[in-house]
Amino acid sequence: MSGSRLASPGTVRSLLRAYGVQVKKRYGQNFLIDANILNRIVEAAELGPDDTVLEIGPGVGVLTEAMARRAGRVVAVEIDDQLVPLLRDVLAGCDNVQIVAGDALRIDLEQLVQGASRVKVVANLPYYVTSPLIMRCLEAPLPLERMVVMVQAEVADRLGAAPGTKEYGALTVAVQYRADVRRLLKVPRTVFFPRPNVDSAVVVLTMRPYPVQARDERLFEEVVRASFAQRRKTLRNALASVAGAHGVDVEIMLQRAGVDPGLRGESLTIEQFVALAEALAAAVK
Ligand code: SAM
């Protein structure tokens, strides 16, 4: 049996029909119906018996089934209760798959993969919550090694953006601080049922410690968020309230970090954001 038995328009449609499932736009349901793209995602995950996969939104189980053949264990969280009985039947032969009914934004991810030595998040993410889901996985205390995710092309641009571009923002910095970002392939809207209004891309995030670490990650996040909250503001203005909230003069903070107060957040490198967080931490003490 091929690794992509289910990834065809006919199979996906007839499964949905057989279980009386209505496709729900509010859950970002665009099911993958192309075996070729599916195989590329699974290959990029480089799964082996030591891997525990966390899949967000298995849908009708197309990706789940293909991954179950290669990974030690697959834990798949699905928010749509209507899909759960379908998934349990479709994946009945896969002993290493656990289907969990729930919201991946709220469920305790660490507990889901308890005991795992290595976790990979592999998912065709629902578009309406892509960024919060990516951030939640990156910030959770998991032995996360890699993420292979299908996202909107526009989100892929933001994940891989360089300083000084309009796509560069708080999401870019938060992700690139934790992971190397590689855009694996562009995905046309025609490979989904129903067809979305935008094109997509598969992105591989490989976790690694950033060469310069912020000692206080909470302060780092605060500085990054404030720097991009109003993109047109200079750092002097954008960071005034964060500095003030910690009883620190913003000019002193910027000076200590060696950052020009007249710059905007979008032109700063990650090293400079770390330097700002360090300067803030030092001044708070
Ligand atoms: N993996 C399937 C595929 O590739 O065909 C489905 C992908 S579809 C883009 C997104 C899936 O995520 C849907 O099954 C949807 O119901 C589910 N979903 C949406 N929001 C979710 C959430 N917060 N937690 C868990 N699953 C969610």
GROMACS .gro file of C-alpha atoms and ligand atoms in nm:
model
  312
    1MET     CA    1   0.000   0.000   0.000
    2SER     CA    2   0.138   0.342  -0.088
    3GLY     CA    3   0.212   0.594   0.188
    4SER     CA    4  -0.060   0.819   0.051
    5ARG     CA    5  -0.360   0.593   0.007
    6LEU     CA    6  -0.603   0.861   0.120
    7ALA     CA    7  -0.467   1.168  -0.055
    8SER     CA    8  -0.702   1.192  -0.350
    9PRO     CA    9  -1.002   1.417  -0.412
   10GLY     CA   10  -1.237   1.120  -0.445
   11THR     CA   11  -1.130   0.948  -0.123
   12VAL     CA   12  -1.139   1.264   0.088
   13ARG     CA   13  -1.482   1.362  -0.044
   14SER     CA   14  -1.633   1.019   0.001
   15LEU     CA   15  -1.496   0.986   0.357
   16LEU     CA   16  -1.650   1.321   0.452
   17ARG     CA   17  -1.978   1.218   0.293
   18ALA     CA   18  -1.983   0.872   0.453
   19TYR     CA   19  -1.943   1.021   0.802
   20GLY     CA   20  -2.180   1.312   0.738
   21VAL     CA   21  -1.906   1.570   0.801
   22GLN     CA   22  -1.965   1.925   0.677
   23VAL     CA   23  -1.647   2.110   0.586
   24LYS     CA   24  -1.601   2.394   0.834
   25LYS     CA   25  -1.445   2.715   0.718
   26ARG     CA   26  -1.424   2.841   1.075
   27TYR     CA   27  -1.174   2.565   1.152
   28GLY     CA   28  -0.963   2.643   0.847
   29GLN     CA   29  -1.045   2.308   0.687
   30ASN     CA   30  -0.870   2.266   0.354
   31PHE     CA   31  -0.787   1.900   0.314
   32LEU     CA   32  -0.481   1.790   0.121
   33ILE     CA   33  -0.571   1.584  -0.187
   34ASP     CA   34  -0.232   1.553  -0.355
   35ALA     CA   35  -0.009   1.253  -0.288
   36ASN     CA   36   0.300   1.422  -0.424
   37ILE     CA   37   0.287   1.717  -0.180
   38LEU     CA   38   0.202   1.478   0.100
   39ASN     CA   39   0.512   1.270   0.029
   40ARG     CA   40   0.732   1.580   0.022
   41ILE     CA   41   0.609   1.681   0.368
   42VAL     CA   42   0.665   1.334   0.511
   43GLU     CA   43   1.013   1.310   0.357
   44ALA     CA   44   1.110   1.651   0.499
   45ALA     CA   45   1.014   1.530   0.846
   46GLU     CA   46   1.276   1.249   0.818
   47LEU     CA   47   1.082   1.030   1.056
   48GLY     CA   48   1.220   0.728   1.235
   49PRO     CA   49   1.125   0.497   1.522
   50ASP     CA   50   1.267   0.738   1.781
   51ASP     CA   51   1.037   1.018   1.670
   52THR     CA   52   0.713   1.122   1.831
   53VAL     CA   53   0.509   1.332   1.590
   54LEU     CA   54   0.268   1.592   1.714
   55GLU     CA   55   0.019   1.663   1.439
   56ILE     CA   56  -0.218   1.956   1.472
   57GLY     CA   57  -0.544   1.911   1.283
   58PRO     CA   58  -0.528   1.564   1.123
   59GLY     CA   59  -0.848   1.627   0.926
   60VAL     CA   60  -0.938   1.293   0.763
   61GLY     CA   61  -0.599   1.143   0.852
   62VAL     CA   62  -0.419   1.166   0.518
   63LEU     CA   63  -0.091   1.289   0.664
   64THR     CA   64  -0.138   1.100   0.990
   65GLU     CA   65  -0.155   0.764   0.815
   66ALA     CA   66   0.154   0.828   0.604
   67MET     CA   67   0.352   0.936   0.910
   68ALA     CA   68   0.239   0.645   1.125
   69ARG     CA   69   0.431   0.410   0.896
   70ARG     CA   70   0.759   0.580   0.971
   71ALA     CA   71   0.743   0.739   1.317
   72GLY     CA   72   0.754   0.564   1.654
   73ARG     CA   73   0.438   0.739   1.763
   74VAL     CA   74   0.193   0.996   1.626
   75VAL     CA   75  -0.024   1.211   1.852
   76ALA     CA   76  -0.284   1.401   1.650
   77VAL     CA   77  -0.502   1.676   1.801
   78GLU     CA   78  -0.825   1.755   1.618
   79ILE     CA   79  -1.069   2.028   1.721
   80ASP     CA   80  -1.362   1.913   1.507
   81ASP     CA   81  -1.561   1.651   1.701
   82GLN     CA   82  -1.727   1.537   1.379
   83LEU     CA   83  -1.393   1.420   1.242
   84VAL     CA   84  -1.292   1.216   1.544
   85PRO     CA   85  -1.499   0.899   1.474
   86LEU     CA   86  -1.387   0.912   1.110
   87LEU     CA   87  -1.023   0.939   1.217
   88ARG     CA   88  -1.054   0.652   1.464
   89ASP     CA   89  -1.191   0.426   1.189
   90VAL     CA   90  -0.950   0.534   0.915
   91LEU     CA   91  -0.652   0.490   1.147
   92ALA     CA   92  -0.780   0.180   1.328
   93GLY     CA   93  -0.495  -0.027   1.188
   94CYS     CA   94  -0.226   0.212   1.313
   95ASP     CA   95  -0.143   0.108   1.670
   96ASN     CA   96   0.106   0.390   1.718
   97VAL     CA   97  -0.148   0.668   1.653
   98GLN     CA   98  -0.336   0.847   1.926
   99ILE     CA   99  -0.622   1.074   1.823
  100VAL     CA  100  -0.695   1.346   2.076
  101ALA     CA  101  -1.012   1.554   2.051
  102GLY     CA  102  -0.925   1.909   2.152
  103ASP     CA  103  -0.799   2.256   2.072
  104ALA     CA  104  -0.424   2.263   2.013
  105LEU     CA  105  -0.417   2.621   2.137
  106ARG     CA  106  -0.545   2.519   2.479
  107ILE     CA  107  -0.445   2.159   2.539
  108ASP     CA  108  -0.133   2.078   2.744
  109LEU     CA  109   0.111   1.983   2.466
  110GLU     CA  110   0.383   1.869   2.704
  111GLN     CA  111   0.152   1.616   2.863
  112LEU     CA  112   0.038   1.488   2.522
  113VAL     CA  113   0.388   1.376   2.428
  114GLN     CA  114   0.505   1.281   2.776
  115GLY     CA  115   0.797   1.039   2.772
  116ALA     CA  116   0.900   1.131   2.418
  117SER     CA  117   1.273   1.175   2.366
  118ARG     CA  118   1.232   1.365   2.039
  119VAL     CA  119   0.930   1.550   1.907
  120LYS     CA  120   0.857   1.672   1.557
  121VAL     CA  121   0.555   1.886   1.482
  122VAL     CA  122   0.424   1.805   1.135
  123ALA     CA  123   0.102   1.966   1.017
  124ASN     CA  124  -0.103   2.125   0.747
  125LEU     CA  125  -0.198   2.412   0.976
  126PRO     CA  126  -0.539   2.577   0.986
  127TYR     CA  127  -0.491   2.925   0.840
  128TYR     CA  128  -0.689   3.120   1.095
  129VAL     CA  129  -0.450   3.039   1.380
  130THR     CA  130  -0.118   2.963   1.210
  131SER     CA  131   0.103   3.208   1.400
  132PRO     CA  132  -0.031   3.136   1.750
  133LEU     CA  133  -0.002   2.761   1.685
  134ILE     CA  134   0.358   2.792   1.568
  135MET     CA  135   0.446   3.008   1.868
  136ARG     CA  136   0.271   2.774   2.110
  137CYS     CA  137   0.471   2.475   1.981
  138LEU     CA  138   0.800   2.667   1.990
  139GLU     CA  139   0.744   2.797   2.342
  140ALA     CA  140   0.613   2.474   2.497
  141PRO     CA  141   0.866   2.279   2.703
  142LEU     CA  142   0.895   1.995   2.450
  143PRO     CA  143   1.203   1.811   2.322
  144LEU     CA  144   1.119   1.968   1.987
  145GLU     CA  145   1.364   1.905   1.708
  146ARG     CA  146   1.184   2.017   1.397
  147MET     CA  147   0.860   2.151   1.257
  148VAL     CA  148   0.740   2.082   0.905
  149VAL     CA  149   0.434   2.296   0.847
  150MET     CA  150   0.211   2.396   0.560
  151VAL     CA  151   0.124   2.764   0.596
  152GLN     CA  152  -0.010   3.045   0.379
  153ALA     CA  153   0.257   3.172   0.139
  154GLU     CA  154   0.236   3.511   0.309
  155VAL     CA  155   0.314   3.356   0.649
  156ALA     CA  156   0.606   3.164   0.496
  157ASP     CA  157   0.742   3.499   0.373
  158ARG     CA  158   0.718   3.639   0.725
  159LEU     CA  159   0.888   3.339   0.883
  160GLY     CA  160   1.189   3.364   0.653
  161ALA     CA  161   1.208   3.744   0.625
  162ALA     CA  162   1.527   3.948   0.655
  163PRO     CA  163   1.560   4.274   0.855
  164GLY     CA  164   1.455   4.584   0.662
  165THR     CA  165   1.178   4.413   0.464
  166LYS     CA  166   0.807   4.466   0.515
  167GLU     CA  167   0.756   4.098   0.602
  168TYR     CA  168   1.005   4.118   0.892
  169GLY     CA  169   0.818   4.138   1.223
  170ALA     CA  170   0.769   4.003   1.573
  171LEU     CA  171   0.683   3.655   1.440
  172THR     CA  172   1.002   3.649   1.230
  173VAL     CA  173   1.223   3.740   1.524
  174ALA     CA  174   1.052   3.502   1.769
  175VAL     CA  175   1.085   3.211   1.523
  176GLN     CA  176   1.436   3.283   1.391
  177TYR     CA  177   1.561   3.324   1.748
  178ARG     CA  178   1.469   2.959   1.805
  179ALA     CA  179   1.500   2.791   1.467
  180ASP     CA  180   1.656   2.790   1.122
  181VAL     CA  181   1.385   2.854   0.865
  182ARG     CA  182   1.383   2.679   0.527
  183ARG     CA  183   1.111   2.719   0.270
  184LEU     CA  184   1.074   2.375   0.120
  185LEU     CA  185   0.818   2.424  -0.155
  186LYS     CA  186   0.542   2.640  -0.290
  187VAL     CA  187   0.201   2.478  -0.290
  188PRO     CA  188  -0.075   2.585  -0.526
  189ARG     CA  189  -0.429   2.620  -0.395
  190THR     CA  190  -0.544   2.345  -0.635
  191VAL     CA  191  -0.414   2.065  -0.410
  192PHE     CA  192  -0.675   2.124  -0.141
  193PHE     CA  193  -1.041   2.043  -0.099
  194PRO     CA  194  -1.211   2.283  -0.064
  195ARG     CA  195  -0.980   2.516  -0.252
  196PRO     CA  196  -0.855   2.810  -0.039
  197ASN     CA  197  -0.824   3.167  -0.174
  198VAL     CA  198  -0.449   3.180  -0.128
  199ASP     CA  199  -0.142   2.977  -0.215
  200SER     CA  200   0.060   2.798   0.050
  201ALA     CA  201   0.412   2.688   0.124
  202VAL     CA  202   0.575   2.414   0.326
  203VAL     CA  203   0.830   2.546   0.572
  204VAL     CA  204   1.084   2.349   0.776
  205LEU     CA  205   1.187   2.495   1.111
  206THR     CA  206   1.492   2.327   1.260
  207MET     CA  207   1.536   2.406   1.627
  208ARG     CA  208   1.873   2.531   1.750
  209PRO     CA  209   1.992   2.762   2.023
  210TYR     CA  210   2.056   3.112   1.891
  211PRO     CA  211   2.429   3.198   1.902
  212VAL     CA  212   2.358   3.496   2.130
  213GLN     CA  213   2.111   3.410   2.403
  214ALA     CA  214   1.889   3.648   2.596
  215ARG     CA  215   1.922   3.566   2.966
  216ASP     CA  216   1.565   3.672   3.027
  217GLU     CA  217   1.345   3.547   2.743
  218ARG     CA  218   1.040   3.722   2.883
  219LEU     CA  219   1.213   4.060   2.854
  220PHE     CA  220   1.331   3.968   2.505
  221GLU     CA  221   0.972   3.895   2.399
  222GLU     CA  222   0.852   4.220   2.556
  223VAL     CA  223   1.113   4.424   2.370
  224VAL     CA  224   1.041   4.252   2.038
  225ARG     CA  225   0.665   4.291   2.071
  226ALA     CA  226   0.690   4.660   2.165
  227SER     CA  227   0.937   4.733   1.884
  228PHE     CA  228   0.689   4.610   1.623
  229ALA     CA  229   0.362   4.713   1.788
  230GLN     CA  230   0.354   5.036   1.589
  231ARG     CA  231   0.590   4.993   1.300
  232ARG     CA  232   0.620   5.360   1.217
  233LYS     CA  233   0.746   5.457   1.561
  234THR     CA  234   1.116   5.499   1.627
  235LEU     CA  235   1.263   5.274   1.894
  236ARG     CA  236   1.289   5.572   2.130
  237ASN     CA  237   0.908   5.599   2.123
  238ALA     CA  238   0.822   5.235   2.073
  239LEU     CA  239   1.024   5.118   2.372
  240ALA     CA  240   0.950   5.406   2.611
  241SER     CA  241   0.665   5.228   2.788
  242VAL     CA  242   0.845   4.892   2.821
  243ALA     CA  243   1.151   5.066   2.965
  244GLY     CA  244   0.931   5.287   3.184
  245ALA     CA  245   0.737   4.988   3.318
  246HIS     CA  246   1.068   4.850   3.448
  247GLY     CA  247   1.177   5.188   3.588
  248VAL     CA  248   1.443   5.231   3.320
  249ASP     CA  249   1.521   5.535   3.103
  250VAL     CA  250   1.473   5.436   2.740
  251GLU     CA  251   1.768   5.647   2.621
  252ILE     CA  252   2.001   5.475   2.865
  253MET     CA  253   1.872   5.135   2.763
  254LEU     CA  254   1.928   5.209   2.392
  255GLN     CA  255   2.270   5.355   2.459
  256ARG     CA  256   2.379   5.051   2.659
  257ALA     CA  257   2.264   4.826   2.377
  258GLY     CA  258   2.449   5.041   2.124
  259VAL     CA  259   2.130   5.090   1.922
  260ASP     CA  260   2.041   5.417   1.749
  261PRO     CA  261   1.717   5.550   1.911
  262GLY     CA  262   1.603   5.689   1.574
  263LEU     CA  263   1.583   5.344   1.410
  264ARG     CA  264   1.265   5.143   1.371
  265GLY     CA  265   1.217   4.785   1.492
  266GLU     CA  266   1.199   4.651   1.140
  267SER     CA  267   1.564   4.735   1.071
  268LEU     CA  268   1.708   4.559   1.377
  269THR     CA  269   1.885   4.224   1.367
  270ILE     CA  270   1.805   3.954   1.622
  271GLU     CA  271   2.143   4.023   1.790
  272GLN     CA  272   2.033   4.382   1.843
  273PHE     CA  273   1.704   4.273   1.998
  274VAL     CA  274   1.900   4.047   2.232
  275ALA     CA  275   2.130   4.338   2.316
  276LEU     CA  276   1.826   4.553   2.399
  277ALA     CA  277   1.684   4.284   2.626
  278GLU     CA  278   2.023   4.250   2.797
  279ALA     CA  279   2.051   4.626   2.845
  280LEU     CA  280   1.703   4.633   2.995
  281ALA     CA  281   1.782   4.338   3.224
  282ALA     CA  282   2.105   4.502   3.339
  283ALA     CA  283   1.934   4.834   3.410
  284VAL     CA  284   1.647   4.669   3.601
  285LYS     CA  285   1.892   4.507   3.848
  286SAM     N1  286  -0.417   1.753   0.809
  286SAM     C1  287  -0.532   1.756   0.724
  286SAM     C2  288  -0.489   1.757   0.578
  286SAM     O1  289  -0.373   1.788   0.554
  286SAM     O2  290  -0.571   1.729   0.492
  286SAM     C3  291  -0.624   1.875   0.754
  286SAM     C4  292  -0.561   2.012   0.741
  286SAM     S1  293  -0.675   2.145   0.757
  286SAM     C5  294  -0.583   2.275   0.680
  286SAM     C6  295  -0.663   2.197   0.928
  286SAM     C7  296  -0.716   2.099   1.031
  286SAM     O3  297  -0.695   2.155   1.162
  286SAM     C8  298  -0.864   2.072   1.021
  286SAM     O4  299  -0.886   1.933   1.038
  286SAM     C9  300  -0.925   2.149   1.140
  286SAM     O5  301  -1.045   2.095   1.188
  286SAM    C10  302  -0.813   2.140   1.241
  286SAM     N2  303  -0.808   2.248   1.341
  286SAM    C11  304  -0.843   2.378   1.326
  286SAM     N3  305  -0.818   2.447   1.438
  286SAM    C12  306  -0.764   2.359   1.528
  286SAM    C13  307  -0.719   2.372   1.662
  286SAM     N4  308  -0.722   2.488   1.726
  286SAM     N5  309  -0.673   2.260   1.725
  286SAM    C14  310  -0.670   2.140   1.660
  286SAM     N6  311  -0.711   2.124   1.532
  286SAM    C15  312  -0.758   2.231   1.466
   0.00000   0.00000   0.00000
